[in-house]
XYZ file of C-alpha atoms in Angstrom:
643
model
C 7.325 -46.075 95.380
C 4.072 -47.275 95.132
C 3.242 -50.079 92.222
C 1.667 -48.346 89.267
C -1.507 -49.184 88.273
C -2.327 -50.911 85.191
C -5.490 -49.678 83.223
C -7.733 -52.177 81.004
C -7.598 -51.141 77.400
C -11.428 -50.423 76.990
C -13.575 -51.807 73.627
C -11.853 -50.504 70.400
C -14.452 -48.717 67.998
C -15.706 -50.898 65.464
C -14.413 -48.392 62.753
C -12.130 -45.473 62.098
C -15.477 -43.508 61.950
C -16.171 -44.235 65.367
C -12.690 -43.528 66.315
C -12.810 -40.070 65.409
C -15.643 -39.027 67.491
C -13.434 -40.813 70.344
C -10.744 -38.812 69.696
C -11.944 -35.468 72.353
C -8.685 -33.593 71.669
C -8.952 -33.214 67.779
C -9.563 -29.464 65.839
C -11.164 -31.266 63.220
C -14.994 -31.479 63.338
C -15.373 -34.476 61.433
C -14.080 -36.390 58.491
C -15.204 -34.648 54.913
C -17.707 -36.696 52.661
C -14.914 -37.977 50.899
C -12.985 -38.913 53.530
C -15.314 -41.070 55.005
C -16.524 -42.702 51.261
C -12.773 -44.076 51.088
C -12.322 -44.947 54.893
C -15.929 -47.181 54.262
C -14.117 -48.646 50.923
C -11.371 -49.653 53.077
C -13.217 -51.678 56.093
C -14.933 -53.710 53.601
C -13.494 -57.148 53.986
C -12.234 -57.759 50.407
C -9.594 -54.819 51.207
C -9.135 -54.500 55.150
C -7.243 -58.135 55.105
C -5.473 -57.599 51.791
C -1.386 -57.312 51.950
C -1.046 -54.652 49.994
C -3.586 -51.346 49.157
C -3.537 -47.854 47.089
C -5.559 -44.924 48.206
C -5.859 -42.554 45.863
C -7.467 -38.990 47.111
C -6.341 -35.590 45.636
C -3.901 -33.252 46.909
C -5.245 -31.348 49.714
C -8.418 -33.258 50.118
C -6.861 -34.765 53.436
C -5.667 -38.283 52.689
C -2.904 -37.926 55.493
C -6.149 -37.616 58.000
C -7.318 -40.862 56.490
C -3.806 -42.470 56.554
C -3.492 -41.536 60.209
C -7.027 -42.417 61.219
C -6.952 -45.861 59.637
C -3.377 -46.439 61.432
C -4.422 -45.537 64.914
C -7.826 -47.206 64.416
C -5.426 -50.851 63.571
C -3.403 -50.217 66.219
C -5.662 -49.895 68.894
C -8.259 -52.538 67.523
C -5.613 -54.983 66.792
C -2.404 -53.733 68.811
C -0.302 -53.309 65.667
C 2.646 -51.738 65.280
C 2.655 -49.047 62.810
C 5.030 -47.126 60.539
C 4.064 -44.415 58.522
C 6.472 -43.156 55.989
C 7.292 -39.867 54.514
C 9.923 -38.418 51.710
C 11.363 -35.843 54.437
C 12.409 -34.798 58.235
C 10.530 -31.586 57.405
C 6.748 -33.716 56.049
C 8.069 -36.610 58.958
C 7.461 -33.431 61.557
C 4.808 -31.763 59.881
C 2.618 -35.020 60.082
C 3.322 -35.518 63.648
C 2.588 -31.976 64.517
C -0.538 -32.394 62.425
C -1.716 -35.476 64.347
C -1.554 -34.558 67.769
C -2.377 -30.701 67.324
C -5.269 -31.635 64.518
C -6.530 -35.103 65.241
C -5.920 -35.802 68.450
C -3.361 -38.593 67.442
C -0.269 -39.239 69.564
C 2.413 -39.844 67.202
C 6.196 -39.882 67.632
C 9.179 -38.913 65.203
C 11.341 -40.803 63.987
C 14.233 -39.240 62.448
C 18.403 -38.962 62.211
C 20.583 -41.570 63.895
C 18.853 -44.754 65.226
C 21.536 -44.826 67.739
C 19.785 -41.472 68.829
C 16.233 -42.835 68.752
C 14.872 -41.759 72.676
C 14.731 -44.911 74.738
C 10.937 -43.828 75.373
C 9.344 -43.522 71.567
C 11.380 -46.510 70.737
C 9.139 -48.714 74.112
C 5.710 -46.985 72.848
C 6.519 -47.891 69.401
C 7.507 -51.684 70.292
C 4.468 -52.063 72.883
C 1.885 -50.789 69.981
C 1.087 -47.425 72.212
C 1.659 -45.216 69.739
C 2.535 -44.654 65.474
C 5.920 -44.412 64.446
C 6.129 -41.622 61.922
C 9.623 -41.963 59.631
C 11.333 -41.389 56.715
C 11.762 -43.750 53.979
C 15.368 -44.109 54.916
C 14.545 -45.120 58.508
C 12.359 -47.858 56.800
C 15.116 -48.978 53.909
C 18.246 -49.413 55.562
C 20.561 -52.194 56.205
C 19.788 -52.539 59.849
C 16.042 -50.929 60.148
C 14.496 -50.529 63.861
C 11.055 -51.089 62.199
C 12.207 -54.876 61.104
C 8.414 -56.292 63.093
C 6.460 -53.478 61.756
C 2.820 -54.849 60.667
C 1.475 -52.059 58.956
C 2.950 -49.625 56.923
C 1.562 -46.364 55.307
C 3.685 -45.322 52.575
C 2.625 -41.675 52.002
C 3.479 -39.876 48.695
C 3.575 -43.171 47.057
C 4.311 -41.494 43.551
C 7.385 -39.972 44.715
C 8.440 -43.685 46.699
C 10.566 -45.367 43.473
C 13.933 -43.237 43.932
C 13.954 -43.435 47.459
C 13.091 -47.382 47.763
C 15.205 -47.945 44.616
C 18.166 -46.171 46.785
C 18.489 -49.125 48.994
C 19.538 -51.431 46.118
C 21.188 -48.701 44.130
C 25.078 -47.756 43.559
C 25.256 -44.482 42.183
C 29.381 -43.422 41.849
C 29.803 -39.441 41.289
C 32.617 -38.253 39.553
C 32.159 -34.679 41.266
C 32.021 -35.786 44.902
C 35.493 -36.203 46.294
C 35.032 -38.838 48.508
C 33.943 -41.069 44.949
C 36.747 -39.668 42.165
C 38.972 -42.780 43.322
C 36.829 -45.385 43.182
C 35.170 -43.096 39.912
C 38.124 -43.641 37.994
C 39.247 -47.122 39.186
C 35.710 -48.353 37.563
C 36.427 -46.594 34.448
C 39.813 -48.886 34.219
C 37.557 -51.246 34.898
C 34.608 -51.071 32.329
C 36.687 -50.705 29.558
C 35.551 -52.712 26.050
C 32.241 -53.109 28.118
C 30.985 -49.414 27.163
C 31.244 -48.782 23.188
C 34.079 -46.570 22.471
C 32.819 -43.121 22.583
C 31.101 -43.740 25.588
C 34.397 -44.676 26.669
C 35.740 -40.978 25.774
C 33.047 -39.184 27.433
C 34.135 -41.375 30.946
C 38.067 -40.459 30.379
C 37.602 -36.802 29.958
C 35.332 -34.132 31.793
C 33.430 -32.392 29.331
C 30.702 -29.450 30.340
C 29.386 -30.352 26.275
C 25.614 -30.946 27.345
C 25.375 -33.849 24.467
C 27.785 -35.369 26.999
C 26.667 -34.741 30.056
C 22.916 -35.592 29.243
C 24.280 -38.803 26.861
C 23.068 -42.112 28.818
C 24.784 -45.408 28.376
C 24.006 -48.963 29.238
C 26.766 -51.649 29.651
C 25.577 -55.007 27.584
C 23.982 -57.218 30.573
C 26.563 -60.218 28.766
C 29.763 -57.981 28.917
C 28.784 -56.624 32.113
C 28.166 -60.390 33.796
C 31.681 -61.302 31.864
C 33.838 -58.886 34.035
C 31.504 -58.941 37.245
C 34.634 -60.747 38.995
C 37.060 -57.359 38.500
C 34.037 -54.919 39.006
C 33.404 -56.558 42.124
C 36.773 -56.383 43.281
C 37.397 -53.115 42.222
C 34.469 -51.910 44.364
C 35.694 -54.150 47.705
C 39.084 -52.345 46.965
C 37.739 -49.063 47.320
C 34.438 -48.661 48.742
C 35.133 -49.508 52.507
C 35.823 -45.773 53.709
C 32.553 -43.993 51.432
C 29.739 -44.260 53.995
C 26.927 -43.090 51.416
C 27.756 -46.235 49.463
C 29.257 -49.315 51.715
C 25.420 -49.782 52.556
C 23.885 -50.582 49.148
C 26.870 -52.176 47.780
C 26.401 -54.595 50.509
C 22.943 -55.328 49.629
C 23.407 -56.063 45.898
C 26.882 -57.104 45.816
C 26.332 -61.043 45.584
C 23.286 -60.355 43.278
C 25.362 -58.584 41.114
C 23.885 -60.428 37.870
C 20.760 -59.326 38.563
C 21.283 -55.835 38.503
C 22.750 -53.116 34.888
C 25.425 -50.929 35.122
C 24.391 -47.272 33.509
C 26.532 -44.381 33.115
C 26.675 -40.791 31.679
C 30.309 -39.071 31.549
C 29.854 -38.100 35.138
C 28.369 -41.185 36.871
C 27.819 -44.671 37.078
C 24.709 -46.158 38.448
C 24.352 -50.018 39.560
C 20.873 -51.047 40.506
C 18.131 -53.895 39.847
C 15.434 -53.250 37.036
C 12.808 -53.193 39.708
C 13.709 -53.030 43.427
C 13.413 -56.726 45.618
C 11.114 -55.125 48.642
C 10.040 -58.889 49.199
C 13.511 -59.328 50.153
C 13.748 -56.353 52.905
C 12.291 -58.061 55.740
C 11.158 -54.681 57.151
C 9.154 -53.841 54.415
C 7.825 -57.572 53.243
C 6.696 -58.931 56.768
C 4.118 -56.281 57.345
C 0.693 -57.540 57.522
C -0.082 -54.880 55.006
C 1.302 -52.103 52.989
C -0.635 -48.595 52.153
C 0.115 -46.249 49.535
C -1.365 -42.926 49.457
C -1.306 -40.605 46.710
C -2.980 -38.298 44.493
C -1.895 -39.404 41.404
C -1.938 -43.819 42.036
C -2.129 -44.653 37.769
C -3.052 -47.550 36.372
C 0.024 -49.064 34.132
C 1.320 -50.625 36.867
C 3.562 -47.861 38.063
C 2.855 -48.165 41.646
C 4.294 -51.932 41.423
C 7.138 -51.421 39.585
C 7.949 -48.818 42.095
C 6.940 -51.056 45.074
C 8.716 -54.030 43.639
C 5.533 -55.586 44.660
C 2.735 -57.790 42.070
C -0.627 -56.860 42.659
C -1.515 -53.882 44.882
C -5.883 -53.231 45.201
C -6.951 -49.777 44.610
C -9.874 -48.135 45.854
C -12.036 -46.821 43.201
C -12.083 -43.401 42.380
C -14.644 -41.274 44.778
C -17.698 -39.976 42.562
C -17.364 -36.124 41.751
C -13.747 -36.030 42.167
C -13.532 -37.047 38.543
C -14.412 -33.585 37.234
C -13.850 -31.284 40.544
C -10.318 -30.715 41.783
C -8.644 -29.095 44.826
C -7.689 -25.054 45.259
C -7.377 -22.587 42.444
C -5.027 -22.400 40.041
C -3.836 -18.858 37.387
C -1.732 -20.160 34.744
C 0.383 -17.755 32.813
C 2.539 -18.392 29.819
C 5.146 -15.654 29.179
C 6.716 -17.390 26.086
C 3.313 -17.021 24.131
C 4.311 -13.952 23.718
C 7.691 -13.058 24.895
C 11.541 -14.670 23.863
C 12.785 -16.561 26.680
C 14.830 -13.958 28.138
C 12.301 -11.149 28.310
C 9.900 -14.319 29.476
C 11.870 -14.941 32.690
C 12.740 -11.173 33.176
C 8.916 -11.014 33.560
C 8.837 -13.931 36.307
C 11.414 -12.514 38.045
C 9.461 -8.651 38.443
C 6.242 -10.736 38.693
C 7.952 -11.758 42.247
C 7.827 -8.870 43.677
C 3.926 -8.934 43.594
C 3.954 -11.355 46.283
C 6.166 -11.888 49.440
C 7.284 -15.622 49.144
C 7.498 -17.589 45.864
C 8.643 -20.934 44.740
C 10.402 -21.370 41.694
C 11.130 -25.559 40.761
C 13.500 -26.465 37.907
C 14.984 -29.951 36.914
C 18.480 -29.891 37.726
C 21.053 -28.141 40.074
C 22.812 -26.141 37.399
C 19.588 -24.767 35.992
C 18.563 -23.686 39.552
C 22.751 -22.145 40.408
C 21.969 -19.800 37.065
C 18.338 -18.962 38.240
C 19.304 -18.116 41.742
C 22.422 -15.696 40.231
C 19.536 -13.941 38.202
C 17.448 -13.818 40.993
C 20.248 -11.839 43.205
C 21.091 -9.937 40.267
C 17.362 -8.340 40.088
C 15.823 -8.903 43.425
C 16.590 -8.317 46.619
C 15.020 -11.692 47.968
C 16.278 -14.206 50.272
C 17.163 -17.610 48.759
C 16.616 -20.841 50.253
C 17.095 -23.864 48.544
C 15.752 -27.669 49.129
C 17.464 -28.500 51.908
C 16.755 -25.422 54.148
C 13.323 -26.026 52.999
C 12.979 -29.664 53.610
C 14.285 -29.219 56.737
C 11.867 -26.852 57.670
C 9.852 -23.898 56.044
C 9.305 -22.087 58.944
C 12.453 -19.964 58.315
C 10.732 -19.021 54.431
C 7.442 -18.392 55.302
C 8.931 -15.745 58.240
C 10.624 -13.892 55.879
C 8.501 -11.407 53.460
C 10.941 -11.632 50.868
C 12.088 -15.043 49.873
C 12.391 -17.171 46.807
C 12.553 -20.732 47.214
C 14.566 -22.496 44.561
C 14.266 -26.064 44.621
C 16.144 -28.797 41.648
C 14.220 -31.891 40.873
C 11.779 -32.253 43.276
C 8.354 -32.097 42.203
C 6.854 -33.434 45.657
C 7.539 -33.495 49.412
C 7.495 -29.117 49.658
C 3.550 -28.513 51.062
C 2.958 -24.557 50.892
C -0.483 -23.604 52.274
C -2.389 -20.360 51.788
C -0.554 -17.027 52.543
C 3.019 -19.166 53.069
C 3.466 -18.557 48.873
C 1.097 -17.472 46.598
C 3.575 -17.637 43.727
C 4.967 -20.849 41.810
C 7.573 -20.599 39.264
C 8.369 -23.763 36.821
C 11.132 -23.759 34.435
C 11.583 -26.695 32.747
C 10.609 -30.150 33.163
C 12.609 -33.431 34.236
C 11.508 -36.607 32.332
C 13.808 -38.426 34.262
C 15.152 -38.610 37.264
C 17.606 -41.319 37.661
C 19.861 -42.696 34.796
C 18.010 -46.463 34.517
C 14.803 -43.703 33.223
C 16.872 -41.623 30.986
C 18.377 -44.492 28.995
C 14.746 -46.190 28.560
C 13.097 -42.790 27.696
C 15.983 -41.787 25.618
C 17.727 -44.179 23.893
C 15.311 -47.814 23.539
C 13.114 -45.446 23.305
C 10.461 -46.643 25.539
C 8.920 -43.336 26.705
C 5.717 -44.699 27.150
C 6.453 -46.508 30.320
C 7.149 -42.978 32.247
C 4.354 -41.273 30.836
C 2.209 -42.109 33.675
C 5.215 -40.904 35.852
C 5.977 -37.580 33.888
C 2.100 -36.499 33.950
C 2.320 -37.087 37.828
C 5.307 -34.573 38.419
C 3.534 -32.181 36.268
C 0.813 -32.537 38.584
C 2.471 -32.432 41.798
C 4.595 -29.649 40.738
C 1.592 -27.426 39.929
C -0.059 -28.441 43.336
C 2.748 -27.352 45.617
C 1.354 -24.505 46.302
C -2.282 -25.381 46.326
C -2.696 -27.702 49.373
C -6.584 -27.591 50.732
C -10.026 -26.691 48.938
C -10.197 -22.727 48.860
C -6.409 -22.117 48.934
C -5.228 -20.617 45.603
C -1.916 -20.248 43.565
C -0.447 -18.221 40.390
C 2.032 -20.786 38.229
C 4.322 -19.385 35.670
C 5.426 -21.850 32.981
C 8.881 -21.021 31.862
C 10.525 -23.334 29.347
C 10.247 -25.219 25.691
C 9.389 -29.173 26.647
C 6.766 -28.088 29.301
C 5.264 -25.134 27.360
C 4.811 -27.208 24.283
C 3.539 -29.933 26.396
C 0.700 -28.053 28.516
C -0.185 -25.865 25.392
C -0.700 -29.366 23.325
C -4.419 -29.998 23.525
C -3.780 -33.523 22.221
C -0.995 -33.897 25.563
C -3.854 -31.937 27.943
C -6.367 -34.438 27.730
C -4.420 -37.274 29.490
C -4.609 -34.623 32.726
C -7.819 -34.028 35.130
C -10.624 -31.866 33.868
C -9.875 -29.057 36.554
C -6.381 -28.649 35.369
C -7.348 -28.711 32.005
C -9.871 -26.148 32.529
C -7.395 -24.035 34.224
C -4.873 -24.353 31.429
C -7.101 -23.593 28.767
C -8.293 -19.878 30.529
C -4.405 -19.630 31.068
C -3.541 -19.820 27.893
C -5.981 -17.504 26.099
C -5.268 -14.864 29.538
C -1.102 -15.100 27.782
C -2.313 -14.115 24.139
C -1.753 -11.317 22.325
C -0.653 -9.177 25.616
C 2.288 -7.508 27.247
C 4.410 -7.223 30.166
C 2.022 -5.144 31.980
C -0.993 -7.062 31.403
C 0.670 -10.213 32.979
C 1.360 -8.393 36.137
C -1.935 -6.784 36.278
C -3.876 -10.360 35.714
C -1.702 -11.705 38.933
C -2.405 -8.795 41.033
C -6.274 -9.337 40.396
C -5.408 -12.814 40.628
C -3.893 -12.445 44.102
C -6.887 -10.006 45.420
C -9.264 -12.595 44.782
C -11.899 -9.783 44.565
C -15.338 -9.837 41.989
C -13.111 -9.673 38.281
C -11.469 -12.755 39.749
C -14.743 -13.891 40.534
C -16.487 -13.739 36.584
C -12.642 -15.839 35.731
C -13.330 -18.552 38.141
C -16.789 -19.366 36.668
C -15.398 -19.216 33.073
C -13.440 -21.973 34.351
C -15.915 -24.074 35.768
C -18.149 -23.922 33.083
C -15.080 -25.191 31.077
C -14.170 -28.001 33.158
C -17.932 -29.421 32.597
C -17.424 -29.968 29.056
C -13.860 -31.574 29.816
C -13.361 -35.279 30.163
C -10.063 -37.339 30.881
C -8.285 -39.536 28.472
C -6.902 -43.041 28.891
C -3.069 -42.915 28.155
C -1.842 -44.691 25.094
C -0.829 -48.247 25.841
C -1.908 -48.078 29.505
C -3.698 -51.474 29.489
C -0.892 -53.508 27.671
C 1.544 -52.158 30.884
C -1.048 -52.675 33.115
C -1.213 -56.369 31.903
C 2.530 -56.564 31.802
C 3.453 -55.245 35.122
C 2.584 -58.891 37.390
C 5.130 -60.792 35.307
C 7.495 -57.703 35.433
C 7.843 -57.654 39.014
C 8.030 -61.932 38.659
C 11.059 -61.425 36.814
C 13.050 -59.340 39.125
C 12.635 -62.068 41.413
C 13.016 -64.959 39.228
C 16.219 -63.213 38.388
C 17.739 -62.063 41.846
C 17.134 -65.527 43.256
C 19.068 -67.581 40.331
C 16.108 -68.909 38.567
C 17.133 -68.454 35.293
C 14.541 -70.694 33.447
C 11.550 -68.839 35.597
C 13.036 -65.441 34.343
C 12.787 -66.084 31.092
C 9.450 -67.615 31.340
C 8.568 -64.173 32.765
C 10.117 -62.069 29.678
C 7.887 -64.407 27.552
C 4.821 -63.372 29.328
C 5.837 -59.654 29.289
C 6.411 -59.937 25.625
C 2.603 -61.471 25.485
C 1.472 -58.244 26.567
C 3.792 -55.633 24.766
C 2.410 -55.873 20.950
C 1.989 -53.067 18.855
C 3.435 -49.681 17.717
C 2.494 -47.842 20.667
C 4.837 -49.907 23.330
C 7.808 -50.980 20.233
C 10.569 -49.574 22.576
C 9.910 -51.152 25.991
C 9.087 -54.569 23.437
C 12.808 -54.473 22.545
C 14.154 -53.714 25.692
C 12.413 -56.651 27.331
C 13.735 -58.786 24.464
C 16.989 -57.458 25.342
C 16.355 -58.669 29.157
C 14.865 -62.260 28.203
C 18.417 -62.365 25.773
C 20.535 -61.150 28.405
C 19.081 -64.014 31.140
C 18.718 -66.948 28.333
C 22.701 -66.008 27.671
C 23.561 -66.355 31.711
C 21.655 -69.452 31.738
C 23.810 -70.821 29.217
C 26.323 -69.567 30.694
C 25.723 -71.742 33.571
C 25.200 -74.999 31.782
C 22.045 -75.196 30.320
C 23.047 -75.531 27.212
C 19.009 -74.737 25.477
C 19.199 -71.258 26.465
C 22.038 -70.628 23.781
C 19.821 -70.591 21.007
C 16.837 -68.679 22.988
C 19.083 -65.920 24.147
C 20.229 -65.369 19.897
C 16.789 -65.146 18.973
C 16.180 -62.618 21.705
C 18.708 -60.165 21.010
C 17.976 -60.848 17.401
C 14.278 -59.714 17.863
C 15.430 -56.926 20.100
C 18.100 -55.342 17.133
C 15.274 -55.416 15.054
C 12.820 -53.628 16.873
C 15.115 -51.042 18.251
C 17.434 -48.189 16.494
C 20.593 -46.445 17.545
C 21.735 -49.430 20.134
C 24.686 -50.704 18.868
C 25.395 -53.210 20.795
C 22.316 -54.994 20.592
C 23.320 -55.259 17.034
C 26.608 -57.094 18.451
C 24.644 -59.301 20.968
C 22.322 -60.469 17.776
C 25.418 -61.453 16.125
């Protein structure tokens, strides 16, 4: 055969701007107002060369065009290799689809087995020809193909923490089969570490929910005391559980560095803060993007990212009042007990063809699906039929989906549902949150975090400017919260707004008036019309509120992530140096239960140091755990430790 010829790579455009006019093949016309505002922000030299950057745009207002179009742009201008991550297969395929079919952006797939990665995507990725679209597993795993990647786009940042935290994370389930062995081995194991009823609740199932939501936390000095037998009893067992021979292998000679929590069905091993630095694949990238709606500004996106300082874009003018779609909130319980209240969800259904009902856990969503079959005649799909894909749901024209603690990653659009159900709310979502939000009580870390799943749980179903949704609230904790006018004022204006004409719409009314307000809801005709300016003219007179505390975690947050890595390397003395400056930054009322818990940590490294021979740290780690029994109730074993 003839020699193939080899074409010169032409002049790259100066900016992502220029780009897209390049780009012939694209269904777009041209980037939004907005769009282009942040993509400007971006090329400006105090942020294009910085290592790692937050772009914050709202939900629908097309941040993953921006994502994409700054990727392809760096690729091309300076032949990087790209990576851009997503929660899911399903969003991994839905932005690939999107970038070729939409903006004219070859992109390839990355997904299942690397052993089954095509020969072909893996050369254009490793030659620079094209982006490498993945999940966040295919990024954090123990032998990554993306180990030279130099930029990486970490899309749905707010939703990133449990799946990075999952690569240095041992979470042992008493109900999977493959883990009862080892389960019950560790609880041999642990014993005198947990206090004694704790103990119980490990040594005997129990369905009580004050044992099944009750969070423990071994004592960091107890724990590091038997971390010879743990260890072994993990080598002794672990080498045939696939799910977990992977993490354990990452954190196992690091064990100090990490706490052992447990309810009576789990145990969970993990780091405070996950060690990205030490993931080549993820540190060695020239830069690192994170793209959400919902970004924060106590530090949340580091602690999440493991990672010190991360620059944020400002926030766009106008977008601080407007928002993106239309939302109808109703609130059966105003009016109606809780079982008449979901009786009414459940017929309000039947006014549309698909709906989406989220709730926090899988038992709460196995008791809503029976009373779903029980009244309707819908289809049920559940999160992993959806994540896989949608396109079997939004085919059918009678289907609930029913989806357990997942707030994020499910993009509905226009006619595919019209309906979103919530019942309930989960505050946390691993046990290392439950046990600070719970039992320090240090809450006001995860109310940035809490806020955002509120807000990307409403927004499922409301994913570009003109689409529109009905949301049912079903449930105590988020009722009270969203009806709290005191609570409101920490969200956005818009949503504000639309909870406010929500509200007064559930008043004083019946069963029939609810459905009748979501048919003229769903119509979108003129009496929807008069309800949408109503709202407007309410969000105008709305402003935003700062959350409590937010500047004292935003100030904390650097020496925070310091720690971790004082800590996981051995550097005892640094570490506590760290807590110190942590401690600097946590005074007052407002932030008392994170205070003690990070007295608790400075104790709990002063007491290893000692430990390890220098001698100094014996007193220092006493007067930590002495400050930290003082300033925080119900832990008795901090008690013991101050002793």
């Amino acid at each position: 055969m003839a020699f193939k010829k080899i074409s010169k790579k032409g002049i790259s455009a100066e900016t992502p701007e220029e780009l897209l006019r390049d780009l012939k093949n694209r269904k777009v016309e041209g980037l939004l107002s907005h769009q282009a505002d942040i993509i400007r922000e971006y090329c400006k030299e105090k942020v294009l060369n910085k290592s790692d950057v937050a772009i914050q745009l709202p939900t629908g207002s097309g941040k993953t065009l921006v994502g994409l179009l700054i990727a392809e742009w760096r690729r091309r201008k300076f032949n990087e290799k790209v990576v851009f991550l997503c929660p899911t297969r399903q969003l991994v395929n839905q932005v690939v689809e999107q970038s070729l079919r939409k903006y004219g952006i070859k992109a390839n797939a990355f997904t299942g087995k690397q052993a089954d990665y095509s020969p072909n995507i893996k050369a254009e990725y490793t030659t620079a020809e094209t982006l490498a679209v993945t999940t966040y597993s295919g990024l954090f795993n123990t032998n990554s193909f993306f180990e030279n990647a130099d930029l990486i786009i970490v899309d749905d940042a707010h939703a990133a923490e449990n799946y990075i935290a999952k690569y240095w994370s041992l979470l042992i389930e008493r109900h999977k089969e493959e883990h009862k062995i080892l389960f019950q081995a560790l609880v041999s194991a642990v014993k005198d570490i947990f206090p004694n009823e704790h103990y119980r609740r490990l040594c005997n199932e129990s369905d009580d929910v004050r044992d099944t939501q009750w969070v423990e936390k071994a004592s960091t000095s107890k724990f590091y005391e038997r971390l010879d037998e743990i260890t072994t009893t993990i080598d002794e067992h672990i080498s045939k559980i696939k799910d977990l021979k992977y993490p354990w292998s990452v954190i196992k000679d690091n064990l100090f560095a990490c706490h052992l929590y447990s309810n009576s069905g789990a145990f969970l091993i993990r780091p405070l803060i996950p060690p990205t630095r030490t993931h080549k694949p993820f540190s060695n990238a020239k830069q690192r993007i994170y793209m959400s709606a919902t970004l924060g500004e106590g530090g949340e996106l580091e602690r999440l990212a493991g990672v010190e300082q991360i620059v944020r874009l400002s926030v766009l003018e106008g977008w601080d009042k407007q928002g993106i779609g239309r939302r109808f909130f109703s609130f059966p319980e105003i009016c109606l007990n809780e079982k008449a209240a979901l009786d009414l969800a459940l017929s309000m259904m039947k006014e549309t063809p698909r709906t989406l009902v989220l709730v926090p856990d899988e038992s709460s969503a196995n008791e809503i699906k029976k009373q779903i079959s029980q009244t309707n005649k819908y289809k049920i799909f559940d999160a992993k039929e959806i994540e896989k894909s949608k396109q079997n749901f939004i085919q059918e024209e009678k289907a609930v989906a029913v989806v357990a603690n997942r707030y994020d990653g499910i993009d509905l659009v226009g006619d595919e549902c019209r309906l979103l159900i919530i019942k309930g709310l989960q505050k946390a979502t691993n046990l290392q949150e439950r046990f600070l939000v719970t039992r320090m009580p240090a809450a006001v870390l995860f109310n940035e975090r809490i806020l955002t799943r509120i807000i990307q749980a409403i927004g499922r179903c409301t994913r570009s400017p003109n689409d529109y949704a009905a949301v049912i609230i079903i449930g105590d904790e988020l009722r009270n919260l969203l009806l709290d006018k005191d609570k409101r004022q920490f969200l956005h204006p818009e949503i504000q707004a639309e909870l406010e004409f929500g509200i007064e719409q559930s008043k004083d009314v019946i069963e029939d008036d609810f459905i009748e307000n979501l048919q003229l809801f769903l119509k979108h005709t003129d009496d929807w019309n008069d309800a949408e300016q109503q709202i407007i003219s309410e969000r105008s007179l709305l402003e935003q509120s700062k959350l409590p505390a937010i500047d004292k975690l935003s100030s904390a947050v650097i020496h925070e992530v310091r720690y971790q890595y004082a800590i996981w390397n051995g550097n005892f003395e640094q570490a506590v140096a760290e807590c110190r400056s942590v401690l600097n930054s946590l005074s007052g009322d407002d932030v008392q239960g994170y205070r003690a818990f990070w007295y608790y940590l400075a104790g709990s490294v002063a007491s290893i140091a000692a430990d390890k021979g220098i001698s100094s740290m014996q007193s220092i780690a006493r007067d930590f755990f002495d400050k930290a029994a003082n300033t925080a109730e119900g832990i008795t074993w901090l008690y013991e430790l101050s002793r």
